[in-house]
PDB file of C-alpha atoms in Angstrom:
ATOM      1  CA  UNK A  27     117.798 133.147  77.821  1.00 54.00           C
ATOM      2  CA  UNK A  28     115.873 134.434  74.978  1.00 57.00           C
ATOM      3  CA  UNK A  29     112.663 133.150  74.036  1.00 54.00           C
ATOM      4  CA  UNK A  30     113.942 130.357  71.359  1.00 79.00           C
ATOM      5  CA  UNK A  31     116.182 128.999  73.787  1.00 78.00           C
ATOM      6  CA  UNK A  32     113.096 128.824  76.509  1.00 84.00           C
ATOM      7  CA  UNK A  33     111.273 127.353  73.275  1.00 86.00           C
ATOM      8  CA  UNK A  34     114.002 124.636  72.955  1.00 86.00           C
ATOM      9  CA  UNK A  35     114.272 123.785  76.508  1.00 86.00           C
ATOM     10  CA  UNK A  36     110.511 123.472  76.648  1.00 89.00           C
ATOM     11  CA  UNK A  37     110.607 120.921  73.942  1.00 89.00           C
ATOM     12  CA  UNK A  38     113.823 119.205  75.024  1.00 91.00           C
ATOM     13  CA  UNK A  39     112.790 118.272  78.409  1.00 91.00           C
ATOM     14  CA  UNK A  40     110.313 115.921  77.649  1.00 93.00           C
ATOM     15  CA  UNK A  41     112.621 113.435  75.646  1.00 92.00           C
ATOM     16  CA  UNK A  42     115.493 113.876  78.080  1.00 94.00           C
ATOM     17  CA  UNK A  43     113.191 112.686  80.758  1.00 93.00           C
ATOM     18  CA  UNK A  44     112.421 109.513  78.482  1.00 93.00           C
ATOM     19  CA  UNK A  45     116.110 109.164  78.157  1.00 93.00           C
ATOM     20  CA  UNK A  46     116.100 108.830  82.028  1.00 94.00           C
ATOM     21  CA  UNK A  47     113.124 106.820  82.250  1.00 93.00           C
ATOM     22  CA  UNK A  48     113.920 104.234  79.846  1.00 93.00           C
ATOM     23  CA  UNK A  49     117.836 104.785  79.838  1.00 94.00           C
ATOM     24  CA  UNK A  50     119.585 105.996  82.593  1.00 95.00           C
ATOM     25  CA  UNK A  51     117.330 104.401  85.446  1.00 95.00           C
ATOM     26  CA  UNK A  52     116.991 101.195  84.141  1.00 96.00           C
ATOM     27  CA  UNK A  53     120.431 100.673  83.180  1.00 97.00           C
ATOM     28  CA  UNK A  54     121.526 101.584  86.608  1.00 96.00           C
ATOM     29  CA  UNK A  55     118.840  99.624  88.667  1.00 96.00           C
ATOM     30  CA  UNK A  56     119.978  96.627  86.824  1.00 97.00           C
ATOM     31  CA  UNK A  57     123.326  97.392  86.761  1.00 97.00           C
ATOM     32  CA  UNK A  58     123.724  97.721  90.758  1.00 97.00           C
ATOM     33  CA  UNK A  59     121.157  94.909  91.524  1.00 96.00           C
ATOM     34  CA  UNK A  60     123.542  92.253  89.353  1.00 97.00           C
ATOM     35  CA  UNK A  61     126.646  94.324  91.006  1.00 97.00           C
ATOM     36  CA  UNK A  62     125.819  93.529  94.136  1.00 96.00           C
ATOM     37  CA  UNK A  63     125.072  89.769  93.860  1.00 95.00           C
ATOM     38  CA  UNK A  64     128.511  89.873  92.212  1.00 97.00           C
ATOM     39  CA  UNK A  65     129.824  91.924  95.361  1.00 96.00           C
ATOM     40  CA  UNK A  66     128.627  89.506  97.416  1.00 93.00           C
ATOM     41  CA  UNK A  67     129.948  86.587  95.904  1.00 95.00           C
ATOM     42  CA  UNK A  68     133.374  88.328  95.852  1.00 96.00           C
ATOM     43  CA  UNK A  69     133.040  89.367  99.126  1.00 94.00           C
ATOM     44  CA  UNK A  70     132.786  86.017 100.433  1.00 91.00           C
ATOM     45  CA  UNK A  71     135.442  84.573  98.091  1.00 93.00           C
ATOM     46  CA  UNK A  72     138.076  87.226  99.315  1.00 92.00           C
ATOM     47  CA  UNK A  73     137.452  86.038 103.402  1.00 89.00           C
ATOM     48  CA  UNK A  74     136.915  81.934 102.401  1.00 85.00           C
ATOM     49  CA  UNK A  75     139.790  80.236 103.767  1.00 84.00           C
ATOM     50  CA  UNK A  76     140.009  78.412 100.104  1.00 86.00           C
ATOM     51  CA  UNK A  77     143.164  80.356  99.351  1.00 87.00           C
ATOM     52  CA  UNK A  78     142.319  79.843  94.974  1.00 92.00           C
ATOM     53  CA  UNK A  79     139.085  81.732  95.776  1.00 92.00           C
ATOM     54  CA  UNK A  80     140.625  84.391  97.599  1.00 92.00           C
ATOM     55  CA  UNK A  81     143.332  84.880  95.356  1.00 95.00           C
ATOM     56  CA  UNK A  82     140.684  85.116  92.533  1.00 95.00           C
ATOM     57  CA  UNK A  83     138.571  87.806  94.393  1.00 95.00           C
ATOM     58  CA  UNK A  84     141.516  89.707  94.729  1.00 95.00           C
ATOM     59  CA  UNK A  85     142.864  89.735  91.553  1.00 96.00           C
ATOM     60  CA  UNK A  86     139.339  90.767  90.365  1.00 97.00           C
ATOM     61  CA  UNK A  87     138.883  93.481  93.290  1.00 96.00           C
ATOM     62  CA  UNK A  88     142.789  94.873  91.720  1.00 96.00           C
ATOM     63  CA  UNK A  89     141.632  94.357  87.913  1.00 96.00           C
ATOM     64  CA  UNK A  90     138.352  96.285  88.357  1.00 96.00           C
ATOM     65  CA  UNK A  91     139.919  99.058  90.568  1.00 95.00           C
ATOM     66  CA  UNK A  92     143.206  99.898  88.848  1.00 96.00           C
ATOM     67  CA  UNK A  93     141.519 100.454  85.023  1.00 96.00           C
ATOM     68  CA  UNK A  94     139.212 103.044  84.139  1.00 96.00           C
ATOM     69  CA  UNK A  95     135.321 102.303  83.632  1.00 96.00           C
ATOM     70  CA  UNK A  96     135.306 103.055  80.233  1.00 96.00           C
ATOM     71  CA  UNK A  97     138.338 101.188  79.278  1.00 97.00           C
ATOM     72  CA  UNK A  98     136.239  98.289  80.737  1.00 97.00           C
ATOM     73  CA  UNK A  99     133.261  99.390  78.646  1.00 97.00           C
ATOM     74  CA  UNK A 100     135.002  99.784  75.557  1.00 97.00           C
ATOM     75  CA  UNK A 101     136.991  96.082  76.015  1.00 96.00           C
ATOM     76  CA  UNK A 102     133.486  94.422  76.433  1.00 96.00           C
ATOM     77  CA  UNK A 103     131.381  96.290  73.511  1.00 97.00           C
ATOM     78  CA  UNK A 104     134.612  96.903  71.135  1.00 96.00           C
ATOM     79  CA  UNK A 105     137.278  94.246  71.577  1.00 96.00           C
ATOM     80  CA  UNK A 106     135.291  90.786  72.122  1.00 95.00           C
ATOM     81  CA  UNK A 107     133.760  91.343  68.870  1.00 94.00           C
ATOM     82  CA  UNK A 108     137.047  90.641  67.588  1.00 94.00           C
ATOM     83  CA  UNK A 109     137.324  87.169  69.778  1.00 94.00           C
ATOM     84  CA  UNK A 110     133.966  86.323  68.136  1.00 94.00           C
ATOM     85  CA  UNK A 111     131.757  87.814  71.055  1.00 95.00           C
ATOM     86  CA  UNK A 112     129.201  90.400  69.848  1.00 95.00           C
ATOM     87  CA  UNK A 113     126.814  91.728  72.522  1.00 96.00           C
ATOM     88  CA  UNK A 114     124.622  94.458  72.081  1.00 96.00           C
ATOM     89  CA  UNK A 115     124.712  98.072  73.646  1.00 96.00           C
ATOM     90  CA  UNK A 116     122.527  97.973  76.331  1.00 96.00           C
ATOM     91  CA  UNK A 117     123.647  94.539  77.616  1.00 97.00           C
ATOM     92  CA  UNK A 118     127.251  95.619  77.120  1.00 97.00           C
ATOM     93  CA  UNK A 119     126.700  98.621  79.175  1.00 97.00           C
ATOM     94  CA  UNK A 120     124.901  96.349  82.017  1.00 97.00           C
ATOM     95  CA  UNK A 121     127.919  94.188  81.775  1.00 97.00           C
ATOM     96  CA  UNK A 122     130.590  96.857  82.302  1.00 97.00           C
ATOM     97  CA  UNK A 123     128.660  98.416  85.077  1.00 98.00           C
ATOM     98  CA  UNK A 124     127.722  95.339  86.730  1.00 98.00           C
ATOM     99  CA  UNK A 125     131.207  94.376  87.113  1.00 97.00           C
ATOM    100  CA  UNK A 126     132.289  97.268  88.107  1.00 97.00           C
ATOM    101  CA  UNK A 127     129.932  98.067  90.962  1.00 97.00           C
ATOM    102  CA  UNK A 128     130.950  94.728  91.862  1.00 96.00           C
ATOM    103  CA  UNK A 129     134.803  95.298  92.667  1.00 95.00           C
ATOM    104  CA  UNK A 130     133.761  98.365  94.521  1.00 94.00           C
ATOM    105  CA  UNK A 131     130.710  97.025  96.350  1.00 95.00           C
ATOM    106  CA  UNK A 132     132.466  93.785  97.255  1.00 95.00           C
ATOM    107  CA  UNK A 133     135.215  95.373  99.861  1.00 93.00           C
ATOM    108  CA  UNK A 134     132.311  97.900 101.476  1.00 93.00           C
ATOM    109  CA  UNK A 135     130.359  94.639 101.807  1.00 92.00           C
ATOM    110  CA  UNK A 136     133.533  92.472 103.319  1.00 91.00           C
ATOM    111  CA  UNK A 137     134.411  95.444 105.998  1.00 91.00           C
ATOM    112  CA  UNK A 138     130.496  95.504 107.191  1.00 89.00           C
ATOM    113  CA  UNK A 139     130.941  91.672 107.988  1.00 88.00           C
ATOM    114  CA  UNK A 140     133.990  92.124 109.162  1.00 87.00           C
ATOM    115  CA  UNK A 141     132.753  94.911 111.456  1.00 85.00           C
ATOM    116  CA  UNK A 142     130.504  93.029 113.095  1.00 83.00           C
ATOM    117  CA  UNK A 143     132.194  91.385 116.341  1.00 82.00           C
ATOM    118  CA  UNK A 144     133.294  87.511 116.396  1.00 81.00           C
ATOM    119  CA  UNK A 145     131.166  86.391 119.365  1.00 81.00           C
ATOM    120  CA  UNK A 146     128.164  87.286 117.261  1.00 80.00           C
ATOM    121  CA  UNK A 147     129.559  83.590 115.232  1.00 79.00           C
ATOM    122  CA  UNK A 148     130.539  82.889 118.480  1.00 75.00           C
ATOM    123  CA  UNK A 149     126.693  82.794 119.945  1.00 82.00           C
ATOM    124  CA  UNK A 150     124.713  81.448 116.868  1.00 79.00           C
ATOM    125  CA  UNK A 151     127.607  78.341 116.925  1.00 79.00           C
ATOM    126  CA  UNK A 152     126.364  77.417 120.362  1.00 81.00           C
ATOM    127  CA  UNK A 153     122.460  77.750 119.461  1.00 80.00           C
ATOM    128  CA  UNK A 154     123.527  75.148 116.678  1.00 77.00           C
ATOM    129  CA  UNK A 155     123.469  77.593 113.826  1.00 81.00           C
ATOM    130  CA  UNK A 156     126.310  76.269 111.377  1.00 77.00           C
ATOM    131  CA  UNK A 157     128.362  79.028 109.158  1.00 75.00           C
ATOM    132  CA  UNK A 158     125.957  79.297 106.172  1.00 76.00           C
ATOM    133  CA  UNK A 159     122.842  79.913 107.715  1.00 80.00           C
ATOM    134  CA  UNK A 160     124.935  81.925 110.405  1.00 82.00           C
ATOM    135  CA  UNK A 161     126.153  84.208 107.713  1.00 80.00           C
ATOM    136  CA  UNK A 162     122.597  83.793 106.542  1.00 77.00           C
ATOM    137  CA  UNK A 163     120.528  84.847 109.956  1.00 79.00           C
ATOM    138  CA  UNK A 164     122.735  86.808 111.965  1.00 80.00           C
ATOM    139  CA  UNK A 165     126.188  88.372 110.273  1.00 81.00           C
ATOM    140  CA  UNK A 166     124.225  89.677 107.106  1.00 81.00           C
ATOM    141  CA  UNK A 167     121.567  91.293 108.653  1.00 80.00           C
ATOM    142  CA  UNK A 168     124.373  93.111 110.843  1.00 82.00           C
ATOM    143  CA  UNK A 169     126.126  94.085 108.407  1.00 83.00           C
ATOM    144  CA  UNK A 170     123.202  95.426 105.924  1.00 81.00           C
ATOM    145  CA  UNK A 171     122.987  98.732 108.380  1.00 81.00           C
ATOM    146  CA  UNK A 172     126.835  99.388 108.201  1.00 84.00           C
ATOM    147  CA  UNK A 173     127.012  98.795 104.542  1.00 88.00           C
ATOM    148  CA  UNK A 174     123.888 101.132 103.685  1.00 86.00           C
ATOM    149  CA  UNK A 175     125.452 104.488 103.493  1.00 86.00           C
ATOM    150  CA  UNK A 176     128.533 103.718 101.214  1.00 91.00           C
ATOM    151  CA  UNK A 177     126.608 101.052  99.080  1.00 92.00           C
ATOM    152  CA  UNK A 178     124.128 104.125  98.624  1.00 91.00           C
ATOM    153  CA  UNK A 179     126.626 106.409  97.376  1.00 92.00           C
ATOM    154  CA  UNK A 180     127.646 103.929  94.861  1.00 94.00           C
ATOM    155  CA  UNK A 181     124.270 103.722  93.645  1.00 95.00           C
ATOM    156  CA  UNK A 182     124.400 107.574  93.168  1.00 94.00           C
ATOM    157  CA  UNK A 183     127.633 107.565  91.380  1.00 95.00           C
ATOM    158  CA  UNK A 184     126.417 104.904  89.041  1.00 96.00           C
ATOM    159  CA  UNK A 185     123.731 107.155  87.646  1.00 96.00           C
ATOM    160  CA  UNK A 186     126.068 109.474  86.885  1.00 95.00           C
ATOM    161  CA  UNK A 187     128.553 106.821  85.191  1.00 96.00           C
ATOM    162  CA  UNK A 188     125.638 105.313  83.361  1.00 96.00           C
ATOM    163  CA  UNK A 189     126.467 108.692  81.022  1.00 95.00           C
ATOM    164  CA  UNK A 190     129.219 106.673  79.642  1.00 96.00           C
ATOM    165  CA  UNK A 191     127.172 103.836  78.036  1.00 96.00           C
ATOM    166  CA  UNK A 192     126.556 107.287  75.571  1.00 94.00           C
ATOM    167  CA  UNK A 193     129.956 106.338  73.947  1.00 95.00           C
ATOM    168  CA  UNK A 194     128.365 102.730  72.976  1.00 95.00           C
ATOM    169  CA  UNK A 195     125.595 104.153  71.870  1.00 91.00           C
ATOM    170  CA  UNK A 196     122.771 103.132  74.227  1.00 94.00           C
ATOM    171  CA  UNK A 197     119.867 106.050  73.689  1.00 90.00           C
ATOM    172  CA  UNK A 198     120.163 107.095  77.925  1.00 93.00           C
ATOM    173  CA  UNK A 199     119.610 110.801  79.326  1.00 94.00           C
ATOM    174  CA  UNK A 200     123.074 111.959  77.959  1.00 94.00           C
ATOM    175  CA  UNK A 201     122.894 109.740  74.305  1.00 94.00           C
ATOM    176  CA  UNK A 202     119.402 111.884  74.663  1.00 93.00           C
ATOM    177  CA  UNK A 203     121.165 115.551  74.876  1.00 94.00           C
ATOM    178  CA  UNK A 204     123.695 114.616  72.119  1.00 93.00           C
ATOM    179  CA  UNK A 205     120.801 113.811  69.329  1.00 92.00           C
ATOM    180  CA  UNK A 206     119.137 116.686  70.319  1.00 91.00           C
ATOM    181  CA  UNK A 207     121.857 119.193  70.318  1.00 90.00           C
ATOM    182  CA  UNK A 208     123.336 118.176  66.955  1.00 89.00           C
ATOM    183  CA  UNK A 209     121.166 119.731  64.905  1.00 88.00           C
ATOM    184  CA  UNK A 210     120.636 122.945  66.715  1.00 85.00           C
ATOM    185  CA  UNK A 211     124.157 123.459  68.527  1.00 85.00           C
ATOM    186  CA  UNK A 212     123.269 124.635  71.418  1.00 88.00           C
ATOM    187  CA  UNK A 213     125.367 122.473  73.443  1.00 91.00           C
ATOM    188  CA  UNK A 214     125.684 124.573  76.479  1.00 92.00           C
ATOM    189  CA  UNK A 215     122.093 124.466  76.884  1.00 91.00           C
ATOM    190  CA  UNK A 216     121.091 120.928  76.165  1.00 93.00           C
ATOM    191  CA  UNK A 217     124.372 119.987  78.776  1.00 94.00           C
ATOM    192  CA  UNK A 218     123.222 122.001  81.448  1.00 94.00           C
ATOM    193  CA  UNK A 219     119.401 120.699  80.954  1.00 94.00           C
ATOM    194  CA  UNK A 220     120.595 117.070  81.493  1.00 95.00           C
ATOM    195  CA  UNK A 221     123.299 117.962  84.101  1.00 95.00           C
ATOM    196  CA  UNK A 222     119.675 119.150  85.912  1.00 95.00           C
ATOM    197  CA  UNK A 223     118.112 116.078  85.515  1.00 95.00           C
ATOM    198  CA  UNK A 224     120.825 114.248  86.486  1.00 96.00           C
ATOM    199  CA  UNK A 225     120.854 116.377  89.371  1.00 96.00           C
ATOM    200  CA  UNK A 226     117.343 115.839  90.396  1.00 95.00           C
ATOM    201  CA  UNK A 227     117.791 111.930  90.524  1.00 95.00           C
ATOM    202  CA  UNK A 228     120.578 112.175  93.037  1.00 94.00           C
ATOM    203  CA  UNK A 229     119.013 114.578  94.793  1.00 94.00           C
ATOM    204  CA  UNK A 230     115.976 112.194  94.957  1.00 93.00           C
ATOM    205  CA  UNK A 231     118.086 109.109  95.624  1.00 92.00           C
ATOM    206  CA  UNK A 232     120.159 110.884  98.759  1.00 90.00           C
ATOM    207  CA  UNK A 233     117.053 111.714 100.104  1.00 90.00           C
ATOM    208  CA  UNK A 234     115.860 108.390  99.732  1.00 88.00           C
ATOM    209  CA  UNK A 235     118.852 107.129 101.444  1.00 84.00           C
ATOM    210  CA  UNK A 236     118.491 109.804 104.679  1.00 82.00           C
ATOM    211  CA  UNK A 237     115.201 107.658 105.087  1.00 84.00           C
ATOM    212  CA  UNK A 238     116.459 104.108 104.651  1.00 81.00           C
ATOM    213  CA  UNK A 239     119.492 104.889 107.082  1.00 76.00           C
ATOM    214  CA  UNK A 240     116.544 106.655 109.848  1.00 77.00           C
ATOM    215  CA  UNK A 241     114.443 103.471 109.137  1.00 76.00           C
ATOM    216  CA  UNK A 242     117.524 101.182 110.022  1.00 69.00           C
ATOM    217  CA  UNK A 243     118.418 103.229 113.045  1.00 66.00           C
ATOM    218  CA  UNK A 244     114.973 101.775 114.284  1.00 62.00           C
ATOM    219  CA  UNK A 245     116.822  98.507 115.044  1.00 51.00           C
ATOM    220  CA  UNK A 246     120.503  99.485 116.023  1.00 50.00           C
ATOM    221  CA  UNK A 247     120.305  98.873 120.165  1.00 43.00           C
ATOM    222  CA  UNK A 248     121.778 102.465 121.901  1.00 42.00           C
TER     223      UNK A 248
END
């Protein structure tokens, strides 16, 4: 590169990494966090015995699977203004990615309790545990260590979907290389800068998971 690109990428880097700082990583931190209370819920819906609720869970699991992410983005920040609902950008993006970490999330979470063996319910019934605080105190905790790994890489794939919320306008890493670029057209360079620091996070994150799984190996009996 020749010294005005170096020039450029010196003075680009430091509002890309506010776009990640007070974009990109808060949209996804509370974009998984409500997608995996929604997960949950969904999870639990799609084994009840109630068969309304499980119906619902998987008609939501099918809905949120079968259509693209950014169809679902666009339908919440473009079409409900026409039904009279007008949410902001940010929200809107939180929304879309919420629900959609929660169709995926929800099936990892409902094979991890499903993984772990019946006489586990078996046991805690004849200690007097009823299902709730069953579920609560023993099945859970189980199946926390199975669903670590994939619920992980779903966490690393939504920092690299949060790029999409760019379309909506919400000022994240990518929204970050766009405004930048613009004026100067050098695209190729601004890209590749924040395909870097996109890089970098999941490199963080993956090494952050290879120490949560190692910590939870602590407490899986060999």
């Amino acid at each position: 590169m020749n010294d005005s690109t170096w020039e450029l990428v010196r003075r680009s880097i430091g509002p890309l990494l506010e776009g990640a700082v007070r974009g990109t990583i808060p949209l996804t931190v509370l974009s998984f966090a409500a997608g995996i209370v929604i997960a949950l819920l969904v999870a639990l819906a799609r084994l009840s015995r109630f068969g309304v609720l499980s119906w619902f869970a998987r008609a939501y699991i099918s809905v949120i699977r079968g259509t693209p992410l950014l169809v679902q983005l666009f339908l919440i920040f473009y079409a409900l203004p026409s039904l009279g609902v007008v949410i902001d950008p940010f929200p809107s993006a939180v929304i879309a990615f919420s629900l959609n970490v929660g169709g995926y999330a929800a099936e990892t979470i409902r094979a991890a309790i499903l993984s772990v063996p019946r006489a586990q319910w078996e046991a805690a019934a004849t200690i007097g545990f009823g299902h709730t605080l069953t579920l609560r105190r023993v099945i859970l905790p189980q199946a926390l260590r199975v669903s670590v790994p994939p619920l992980s890489n779903t966490f690393i794939s939504l920092v690299k979907d949060t790029s999409l919320a760019s379309t909506i306008m919400v000022t994240e890493l990518l929204r970050k290389a766009q405004e930048i670029a613009a004026p100067t057209y050098e695209f190729m360079t601004l890209y590749l800068l924040a395909a870097a620091v996109y890089w970098v996070i999941c490199l963080v994150l993956s090494s952050a998971q290879g120490r949560l799984e190692r910590r939870l190996d602590r407490y899986v009996a060999t």
